[in-house]
Amino acid sequence: MQRTKIAELIRTEPVGTEVLVKGWVKAFRNNQFIALNDGSTGSNLQVVVDFEKMDAAILDRIKFGAAIGARGTLIESQGKGQRIEVVASEVEIYGDCNPEVYPLQPKKQTLEFLRENAHLRFRTATFAAVFRVRHALAFAIHKFFNDRGFYYLHTPIITASDAEGAGEMFRVTTLPFDGTPRNEAGEVDFTQDFFKRSTNLTVSGQLEGELGAMALGDIYTFGPTFRAENSNTTRHLAEFWMIEPEVAFADLEDNMNLAEDMLQYVIRYALENCADDLKLLEDRLIEEEKSKPQDQRSELSLIEKLRFVLDNQFVRLTYTEAIDILKNSNPNKKGKFQYPVEGWGTDLQSEHERYLVEKHFKKPVILTNYPAEIKAFYMRQDDPKEGVPGPTVSAMDILFPGIGEIVGGSQREERYDRLVRRMEEMHIPAEELSWYLDTRRFGACPHAGFGLGFERLVLFITGMTNIRDVIAFPRYPGNAEF
RNA sequence: GCCUCAUUAGCUCAGUCGGUUAGAGCGGCGGACUGUUAAUCCGUAGGUCUAAGGUUCAAGUCCUUAAUGAGGCGCCA
């Protein structure tokens, strides 16, 4: 007999038919009622067994966590709390689960405990919901770009370019640590390495992405990204997934529109396709915040927050405008900022970004036209503008409440001379990036793109608070478990 | 990397001013009940108080160092 998934049964409710269901025991109440979950939905299916007729040896093996199959008739539930249930005529045990040694318990477990048992945490309702939503978001991103005529470009994971300055890199090598080959100058001789040169894991697919965009028009990447920064926060991972669209014949305005459309599209997709899981995550968040003082709780529920992002345009303002707002803000005047906002030209601290997003505007904010000094070499140099103290670039950062920077992007500097001059100023070796500069020598065009931290998006949409809880097996300083 | 806080039963936590035998809930185990919904009821076992050193007549409690975890900051997506 063909097994039916629980999500299918709940959707179609084929009352009166014989069904076979397979899943894991989430509860066994009253020696009679099995709550069965197979991962197809957060909802459990109630399987009713007749303990007087059932083999006692089987009955005894129906434990929390055990994998079982149950065959029987699907009926309208005789009890409250669910619409349908299966009256089992036969129960088969596939895998026992000894409660004396099984780390999980049918109770609330802390996220910290589950993080240490990441190999088992998919089995909890919260994490199953997180990973179903994560899947839906990944799918929605591909759908969004595909429907708009973007091509999914796989940029390399191993890269020889060390010139981006996007962060510390993980070295990739097959050279031995003991007796590492040296050249005459005493330096490590990378000509003997696998690639005959020094290589690292990628910190960004952008430069390669730009190459694709110069022929395919609109491309995006969606792949693993590695940063060897010693970052210990709830927003950073050493291995994370990044989405990087790159669009030919586009300027900063187009770039902002694309990013805002994409974020709203995937949030709408999640609301429409993950309603049950989002409700579960919303309830979890409410429960978690009960232990917090009133003023630290969220003003909006999770689903309200997501709808709010859909219903409101993101605020767009320049760095220069943001500095003015911050300078004149109450916390700045009263000395409440740890880093007082004094002048134009320094980077914003996360407390400043939080103030703008969470207190001043209370909605997502796109900050643009940052000082050139604090941004990457490839960003397009703006024309001087009245009231702006120094040179700026066509950069944009999208700031989300609770997350901070979720998107960072820019219009790219397509003018060869200006790009090369900027690289010289920033001591970036042009010869190493000659392939990149070729895009500016042959058929250059205005273009723009951005990077979206996928886990930060998942974090925002699931209402989880630690990025280590929205990726299956998080990698961060001191931890590469599982 | 810096700052703050934490570490007591399988899990979540309480433990008073340093003072006799370290407690609770959940979970486990045994039993009862049998239309339950975190099932309920009765009984029961379970502890190197993170580690090492120190102060003291006496340390879960005070001090030092370390490990691990959490949160904040920096770096950023």
XYZ file of C-alpha atoms (C1' of nucleotides) in Angstrom:
559
model
C 0.000 0.000 0.000
C 1.198 3.485 -0.883
C 2.146 5.751 1.968
C 0.414 9.133 2.111
C 2.039 12.215 3.577
C 0.292 13.912 6.463
C 0.174 17.291 4.728
C -1.746 15.622 1.909
C -4.244 14.007 4.293
C -4.864 17.281 6.116
C -5.405 19.058 2.815
C -7.723 16.534 1.224
C -9.348 14.869 4.270
C -10.259 11.625 2.483
C -12.606 10.445 5.251
C -13.560 6.782 5.083
C -10.554 5.630 3.099
C -7.839 3.211 4.139
C -4.483 4.987 4.543
C -0.893 4.198 5.412
C 1.040 6.913 7.240
C 4.666 6.930 8.312
C 6.394 9.298 10.660
C 7.814 9.916 14.097
C 5.960 9.787 17.418
C 5.607 13.229 18.990
C 3.402 12.073 21.868
C 1.648 8.934 23.027
C -1.194 9.868 25.332
C -3.388 7.669 27.357
C -1.876 4.529 25.858
C -4.205 5.289 22.987
C -3.405 8.450 21.035
C -0.282 8.847 18.929
C 0.620 12.309 17.679
C 2.442 11.482 14.448
C 4.592 13.888 12.435
C 6.320 13.186 9.134
C 7.838 16.597 8.439
C 5.494 17.385 5.551
C 3.745 19.870 7.816
C 4.077 21.178 11.329
C 0.710 19.634 12.140
C 0.604 16.200 13.727
C -1.808 13.488 12.709
C -3.598 11.689 15.518
C -3.397 7.917 15.228
C -5.754 6.052 17.557
C -4.809 2.557 18.683
C -6.963 0.039 20.508
C -4.634 -0.925 23.311
C -6.754 -3.936 24.265
C -6.340 -5.504 20.832
C -2.832 -4.261 20.057
C 0.171 -6.490 20.706
C 1.607 -5.297 24.043
C 5.174 -5.618 22.731
C 4.391 -3.159 19.921
C 2.504 -0.834 22.250
C 5.510 -0.680 24.539
C 7.744 0.483 21.690
C 5.589 3.481 20.757
C 7.864 6.017 22.421
C 8.568 9.694 21.860
C 10.814 9.930 18.814
C 10.256 6.400 17.462
C 9.756 5.958 13.710
C 6.549 4.076 12.984
C 4.061 3.305 10.275
C 0.335 3.018 10.882
C -2.319 1.589 8.620
C -5.997 2.197 9.199
C -9.131 4.101 8.335
C -9.156 7.874 8.189
C -12.175 9.172 10.088
C -13.556 12.442 11.396
C -11.981 12.872 14.791
C -14.071 11.707 17.717
C -12.306 14.170 19.975
C -11.610 17.871 19.924
C -8.355 19.435 18.800
C -8.141 17.947 15.302
C -10.505 17.392 12.407
C -9.333 13.967 11.301
C -7.621 10.949 12.789
C -6.573 7.457 11.755
C -7.958 4.433 13.565
C -5.041 2.074 13.330
C -5.532 -1.576 12.514
C -1.816 -2.167 12.282
C 1.250 -0.410 13.661
C 4.785 -1.162 12.545
C 7.888 0.040 14.373
C 10.718 1.040 12.028
C 13.084 2.481 14.578
C 12.926 2.424 18.351
C 13.805 5.482 20.402
C 14.928 4.772 23.944
C 13.682 7.645 26.135
C 16.308 6.958 28.777
C 19.106 8.013 26.452
C 17.385 10.133 23.773
C 18.501 13.730 24.389
C 15.234 15.344 23.293
C 12.192 15.392 25.512
C 8.556 16.163 24.785
C 8.851 19.576 26.390
C 10.204 22.999 25.650
C 13.976 22.912 25.203
C 16.169 25.976 25.117
C 17.658 27.093 21.802
C 21.113 26.867 23.377
C 20.615 23.217 24.275
C 19.295 22.456 20.807
C 22.227 24.291 19.221
C 24.514 21.824 20.961
C 22.355 19.030 19.551
C 22.004 20.483 16.083
C 21.909 17.000 14.569
C 18.619 16.374 16.362
C 17.040 19.801 16.442
C 15.220 19.403 13.109
C 12.932 17.129 15.094
C 11.544 19.977 17.168
C 8.525 21.893 15.950
C 10.407 25.196 15.932
C 13.348 24.040 13.853
C 11.214 22.018 11.458
C 9.242 25.226 10.853
C 12.414 27.303 10.423
C 13.815 24.924 7.835
C 10.557 24.629 5.912
C 10.428 28.433 5.760
C 14.102 28.570 4.791
C 13.386 26.230 1.907
C 10.407 28.291 0.783
C 12.482 31.465 0.812
C 15.267 29.897 -1.232
C 12.697 28.694 -3.729
C 10.987 32.098 -3.807
C 14.282 33.829 -4.556
C 14.930 31.581 -7.526
C 11.359 32.083 -8.702
C 11.572 35.849 -8.349
C 14.718 36.115 -10.437
C 13.692 33.470 -12.948
C 10.355 35.189 -13.562
C 12.227 38.419 -14.233
C 14.562 36.884 -16.781
C 17.641 36.616 -14.593
C 20.082 33.759 -15.098
C 21.376 31.800 -12.112
C 25.165 31.926 -12.402
C 27.392 29.606 -10.401
C 30.471 31.577 -9.485
C 33.510 29.757 -8.096
C 33.823 28.705 -4.474
C 37.607 28.553 -4.707
C 39.137 31.807 -5.825
C 42.595 33.166 -6.375
C 41.627 36.805 -6.123
C 42.554 38.259 -2.794
C 41.894 41.812 -3.799
C 38.344 42.471 -2.792
C 38.794 43.472 0.777
C 35.438 41.955 1.664
C 36.927 40.209 4.650
C 39.447 37.713 5.964
C 39.632 34.593 3.835
C 39.997 30.876 4.473
C 43.039 29.497 2.714
C 42.641 26.514 0.391
C 45.770 24.454 -0.029
C 47.138 20.950 -0.406
C 50.597 21.983 0.756
C 51.858 20.206 3.861
C 52.027 22.160 7.118
C 55.250 20.433 8.070
C 58.057 21.083 5.615
C 56.056 23.634 3.634
C 57.957 24.272 0.389
C 59.769 27.616 0.317
C 61.212 29.644 -2.529
C 64.626 31.278 -2.552
C 63.303 34.275 -0.656
C 62.042 32.008 2.096
C 58.381 32.593 1.262
C 55.859 29.796 0.912
C 56.220 28.443 -2.622
C 52.672 28.381 -3.895
C 53.822 27.265 -7.343
C 53.950 23.813 -5.767
C 50.393 24.106 -4.505
C 47.436 22.386 -6.196
C 46.493 25.405 -8.303
C 50.110 26.584 -8.600
C 49.090 29.730 -6.772
C 47.601 30.885 -3.497
C 43.867 30.245 -3.283
C 41.057 30.921 -0.849
C 37.374 30.280 -0.321
C 35.233 32.973 -1.887
C 34.055 35.967 0.113
C 31.809 37.170 -2.724
C 30.823 36.137 -6.209
C 30.277 39.709 -7.277
C 33.317 40.298 -9.469
C 32.656 37.113 -11.427
C 28.968 37.984 -11.423
C 29.733 41.252 -13.158
C 31.509 39.315 -15.923
C 28.345 37.298 -16.525
C 26.097 40.345 -16.477
C 28.183 41.917 -19.250
C 26.791 39.348 -21.669
C 23.748 37.710 -20.128
C 22.325 41.024 -18.971
C 20.761 40.062 -15.664
C 22.325 37.371 -13.516
C 22.232 36.327 -9.894
C 24.328 34.057 -7.753
C 23.095 32.099 -4.762
C 25.814 30.170 -3.072
C 27.963 29.597 -0.035
C 30.237 32.390 1.076
C 33.053 32.244 3.596
C 34.473 34.857 5.901
C 37.245 34.043 8.334
C 36.425 37.030 10.531
C 36.521 36.477 14.261
C 32.941 37.667 14.530
C 31.006 36.653 17.601
C 27.523 38.024 17.142
C 23.983 36.855 16.524
C 24.240 38.163 12.951
C 27.475 36.621 11.617
C 28.529 33.214 10.340
C 31.830 32.008 8.927
C 29.914 30.061 6.266
C 26.717 31.566 4.969
C 24.658 31.788 1.805
C 24.552 34.932 -0.218
C 22.439 36.086 -3.132
C 24.126 38.524 -5.489
C 22.219 39.872 -8.483
C 24.082 41.927 -11.043
C 22.181 43.941 -13.625
C 23.495 45.501 -16.814
C 22.236 48.931 -17.854
C 21.034 49.677 -14.337
C 21.742 52.532 -11.948
C 21.447 52.954 -8.208
C 17.737 53.712 -8.439
C 17.071 50.510 -10.414
C 19.166 48.635 -7.883
C 17.135 49.896 -4.945
C 13.899 49.087 -6.723
C 15.082 45.562 -7.464
C 16.162 44.917 -3.888
C 12.962 46.288 -2.413
C 10.809 44.325 -4.872
C 12.717 41.145 -4.143
C 12.445 41.480 -0.378
C 8.745 42.206 -0.571
C 8.207 39.377 -3.042
C 9.824 36.727 -0.866
C 8.105 37.967 2.270
C 4.759 37.789 0.471
C 5.653 34.312 -0.766
C 6.370 33.169 2.782
C 3.141 34.641 4.120
C 1.176 32.897 1.391
C 2.946 29.546 1.488
C 4.147 29.120 5.068
C 1.188 30.433 7.017
C 1.124 27.537 9.512
C 4.849 27.592 10.162
C 4.902 31.370 10.546
C 2.018 31.157 13.014
C 3.956 28.592 15.013
C 7.062 30.797 14.950
C 4.980 33.823 15.910
C 3.575 31.979 18.926
C 7.063 30.862 19.886
C 8.282 34.449 19.796
C 5.368 35.693 21.889
C 6.081 32.966 24.431
C 9.785 33.815 24.484
C 9.127 37.512 24.946
C 6.854 36.911 27.907
C 9.944 36.640 30.077
C 11.180 40.034 28.878
C 10.160 43.382 30.354
C 7.326 45.095 28.505
C 9.505 47.718 26.839
C 11.773 45.121 25.254
C 8.964 43.156 23.626
C 8.143 43.540 19.953
C 5.486 46.113 19.192
C 4.159 44.005 16.347
C 3.668 40.259 16.190
C 5.793 38.391 13.665
C 3.113 38.243 10.984
C 2.093 41.851 11.595
C 5.734 42.844 11.200
C 6.002 41.017 7.870
C 2.778 42.574 6.606
C 4.054 45.959 7.691
C 7.121 45.541 5.497
C 4.851 44.684 2.568
C 2.481 47.581 3.124
C 5.119 50.289 3.497
C 7.730 51.544 1.096
C 11.243 51.496 2.430
C 12.551 54.890 3.450
C 15.313 56.096 1.137
C 17.790 58.687 2.243
C 21.381 59.578 1.711
C 24.160 59.047 4.191
C 24.478 62.826 4.451
C 20.795 63.170 5.372
C 21.119 60.338 7.873
C 24.037 62.081 9.582
C 21.902 65.231 9.938
C 19.061 63.264 11.514
C 21.414 61.473 13.859
C 23.256 64.636 14.854
C 20.002 66.306 15.847
C 18.495 63.204 17.452
C 17.612 63.145 21.124
C 19.943 60.299 22.067
C 22.831 62.127 20.431
C 22.070 65.441 22.146
C 21.634 63.720 25.486
C 24.842 61.745 25.059
C 23.027 58.411 24.993
C 25.019 57.060 22.056
C 28.138 55.184 22.976
C 29.653 56.665 19.825
C 28.474 60.287 19.488
C 27.642 61.389 15.962
C 29.997 64.248 15.280
C 30.954 64.694 11.701
C 30.499 63.597 8.177
C 32.717 60.844 6.909
C 32.812 58.136 9.533
C 30.878 54.911 9.269
C 27.622 54.536 11.153
C 27.706 52.349 14.247
C 25.048 49.716 14.663
C 23.435 51.791 17.429
C 22.964 54.584 14.879
C 21.483 52.247 12.290
C 19.164 50.831 14.926
C 18.038 54.297 15.931
C 17.150 55.208 12.345
C 15.318 51.965 11.630
C 13.737 51.116 14.947
C 13.075 54.524 16.509
C 13.103 57.320 13.943
C 11.482 55.792 10.844
C 10.207 52.510 12.278
C 10.476 50.805 8.897
C 13.186 49.415 6.627
C 15.617 52.089 5.497
C 17.798 52.293 2.400
C 20.860 54.428 2.999
C 22.659 55.650 -0.104
C 25.616 57.681 -1.307
C 28.105 56.902 1.418
C 31.492 58.615 1.659
C 33.845 57.006 -0.808
C 36.449 56.573 1.919
C 34.453 53.932 3.790
C 33.277 51.896 0.803
C 34.717 49.438 -1.691
C 36.804 50.398 -4.712
C 34.329 49.198 -7.325
C 31.486 51.513 -6.322
C 30.577 54.264 -8.752
C 31.939 57.691 -7.865
C 29.252 60.349 -7.536
C 29.477 63.818 -9.011
C 30.146 66.461 -6.336
C 26.935 67.788 -4.847
C 26.110 70.952 -2.951
C 25.830 70.382 0.772
C 27.788 67.142 0.655
C 31.168 67.688 2.323
C 33.185 65.043 0.517
C 33.262 62.553 -2.347
C 30.599 59.873 -2.233
C 29.828 56.671 -4.108
C 26.538 55.211 -5.374
C 26.315 52.672 -2.587
C 23.195 51.459 -0.868
C 22.673 49.524 2.353
C 19.261 48.227 3.327
C 18.747 48.187 7.067
C 16.108 46.008 8.711
C 14.890 46.219 12.291
C 16.605 43.743 14.570
C 18.975 42.607 11.809
C 20.837 45.681 10.732
C 22.347 45.479 7.281
C 20.523 42.846 5.247
C 21.569 44.103 1.811
C 24.677 45.917 0.696
C 25.101 46.991 -2.880
C 26.007 49.705 -5.327
C 26.077 50.949 -8.844
C 29.484 49.872 -10.141
C 32.180 52.164 -11.451
C 32.084 51.375 -15.159
C 34.525 54.143 -16.215
C 37.894 52.494 -16.706
C 40.105 55.460 -15.830
C 38.249 56.346 -12.683
C 38.172 52.749 -11.535
C 41.886 52.284 -12.051
C 42.650 55.549 -10.262
C 40.535 54.463 -7.325
C 42.266 51.092 -7.175
C 45.621 52.838 -7.068
C 44.444 55.047 -4.239
C 43.284 52.023 -2.289
C 46.437 50.006 -3.084
C 44.578 47.292 -4.975
C 46.890 45.594 -7.468
C 45.366 46.157 -10.901
C 47.412 43.391 -12.522
C 45.674 40.750 -10.358
C 42.297 41.999 -11.497
C 43.046 42.525 -15.160
C 40.229 40.139 -16.057
C 37.853 42.309 -14.050
C 39.126 45.501 -15.651
C 38.514 43.984 -19.077
C 34.798 44.510 -18.500
C 35.580 48.226 -18.427
C 37.826 48.082 -21.473
C 35.488 46.189 -23.784
C 31.863 47.216 -24.075
C 31.511 48.664 -20.602
C 28.061 49.785 -19.523
C 26.459 51.187 -16.405
C 25.491 48.341 -14.099
C 24.572 47.678 -10.514
C 24.062 44.879 -8.046
C 23.854 43.938 -4.416
C 24.484 41.170 -1.908
C 21.752 39.768 0.282
C 22.673 37.701 3.320
C 20.295 34.769 3.045
C 20.456 33.800 6.713
C 19.732 37.372 7.745
C 16.618 37.228 5.595
C 15.584 33.927 7.164
C 16.284 35.414 10.576
C 13.985 38.345 9.912
C 11.159 36.289 8.458
C 11.183 33.502 11.044
C 11.555 35.883 13.982
C 14.474 33.855 15.297
C 17.064 35.984 17.042
C 20.337 34.125 16.552
C 21.627 33.484 13.038
C 23.067 30.175 14.232
C 19.490 28.934 14.539
C 18.482 29.485 10.909
C 21.250 27.449 9.232
C 21.377 23.709 9.712
C 24.951 23.375 10.901
C 26.380 26.783 11.730
C 30.071 27.493 11.370
C 31.485 30.208 13.575
C 34.740 30.833 15.455
C 35.591 27.768 17.480
C 32.795 25.660 16.057
C 32.499 23.368 13.048
C 30.549 20.591 14.768
C 28.555 18.065 12.739
C 39.427 40.577 19.431
C 36.978 43.581 23.625
C 33.054 44.098 27.565
C 29.136 41.933 30.695
C 26.684 37.772 32.617
C 26.149 32.594 33.391
C 27.732 27.199 34.481
C 23.876 23.103 40.585
C 19.885 16.081 38.674
C 18.697 13.911 31.724
C 16.274 19.257 30.723
C 14.758 24.134 32.947
C 15.855 26.395 37.332
C 15.747 27.698 43.059
C 19.433 27.462 46.854
C 18.860 33.280 52.330
C 24.565 36.387 55.765
C 29.806 31.195 54.263
C 27.205 26.778 58.748
C 24.001 20.124 59.842
C 21.537 15.400 55.223
C 21.686 20.538 48.189
C 15.582 21.284 46.566
C 11.412 21.942 42.800
C 9.010 21.326 38.036
C 9.432 18.610 33.728
C 11.631 14.114 31.817
C 12.948 8.652 33.173
C 11.433 4.126 35.634
C 7.159 1.177 38.194
C 1.903 1.190 38.788
C -3.276 3.055 38.079
C -6.735 5.213 34.609
C -8.588 4.754 29.425
C -11.381 9.946 24.062
C -6.383 12.084 25.249
C -4.404 17.280 23.410
C 2.328 19.745 27.418
C -3.190 13.843 29.345
C -4.078 12.918 34.584
C -3.146 10.418 39.472
C 0.141 7.495 42.954
C 5.048 5.795 43.883
C 10.345 5.824 42.885
C 15.456 6.435 41.366
C 18.642 10.191 39.915
C 24.110 15.093 42.193
C 32.438 14.826 41.553
C 27.355 21.878 42.529
C 32.140 23.147 34.950
C 37.710 22.423 36.135
C 42.145 23.580 38.850
C 44.120 26.366 42.696
C 43.337 29.614 47.035
C 40.970 32.023 51.659
C 38.423 29.816 56.018
C 37.250 25.931 61.848
C 33.717 25.411 57.686
C 32.786 26.892 50.448
C 27.380 25.297 45.777
C 28.001 30.295 48.169
C 34.103 34.408 48.772
C 38.950 35.129 45.636
C 42.279 33.730 41.211
C 42.938 31.290 36.634
C 40.953 28.373 32.734
C 37.112 26.048 29.732
C 32.328 26.300 27.736
C 27.843 28.981 26.749
C 24.797 33.497 26.212
C 24.208 38.706 25.224
C 26.425 43.412 23.665
C 30.408 45.913 20.706
C 33.855 45.799 16.512
C 34.453 43.548 11.371
C 29.927 42.721 7.704
C 25.871 40.099 4.502
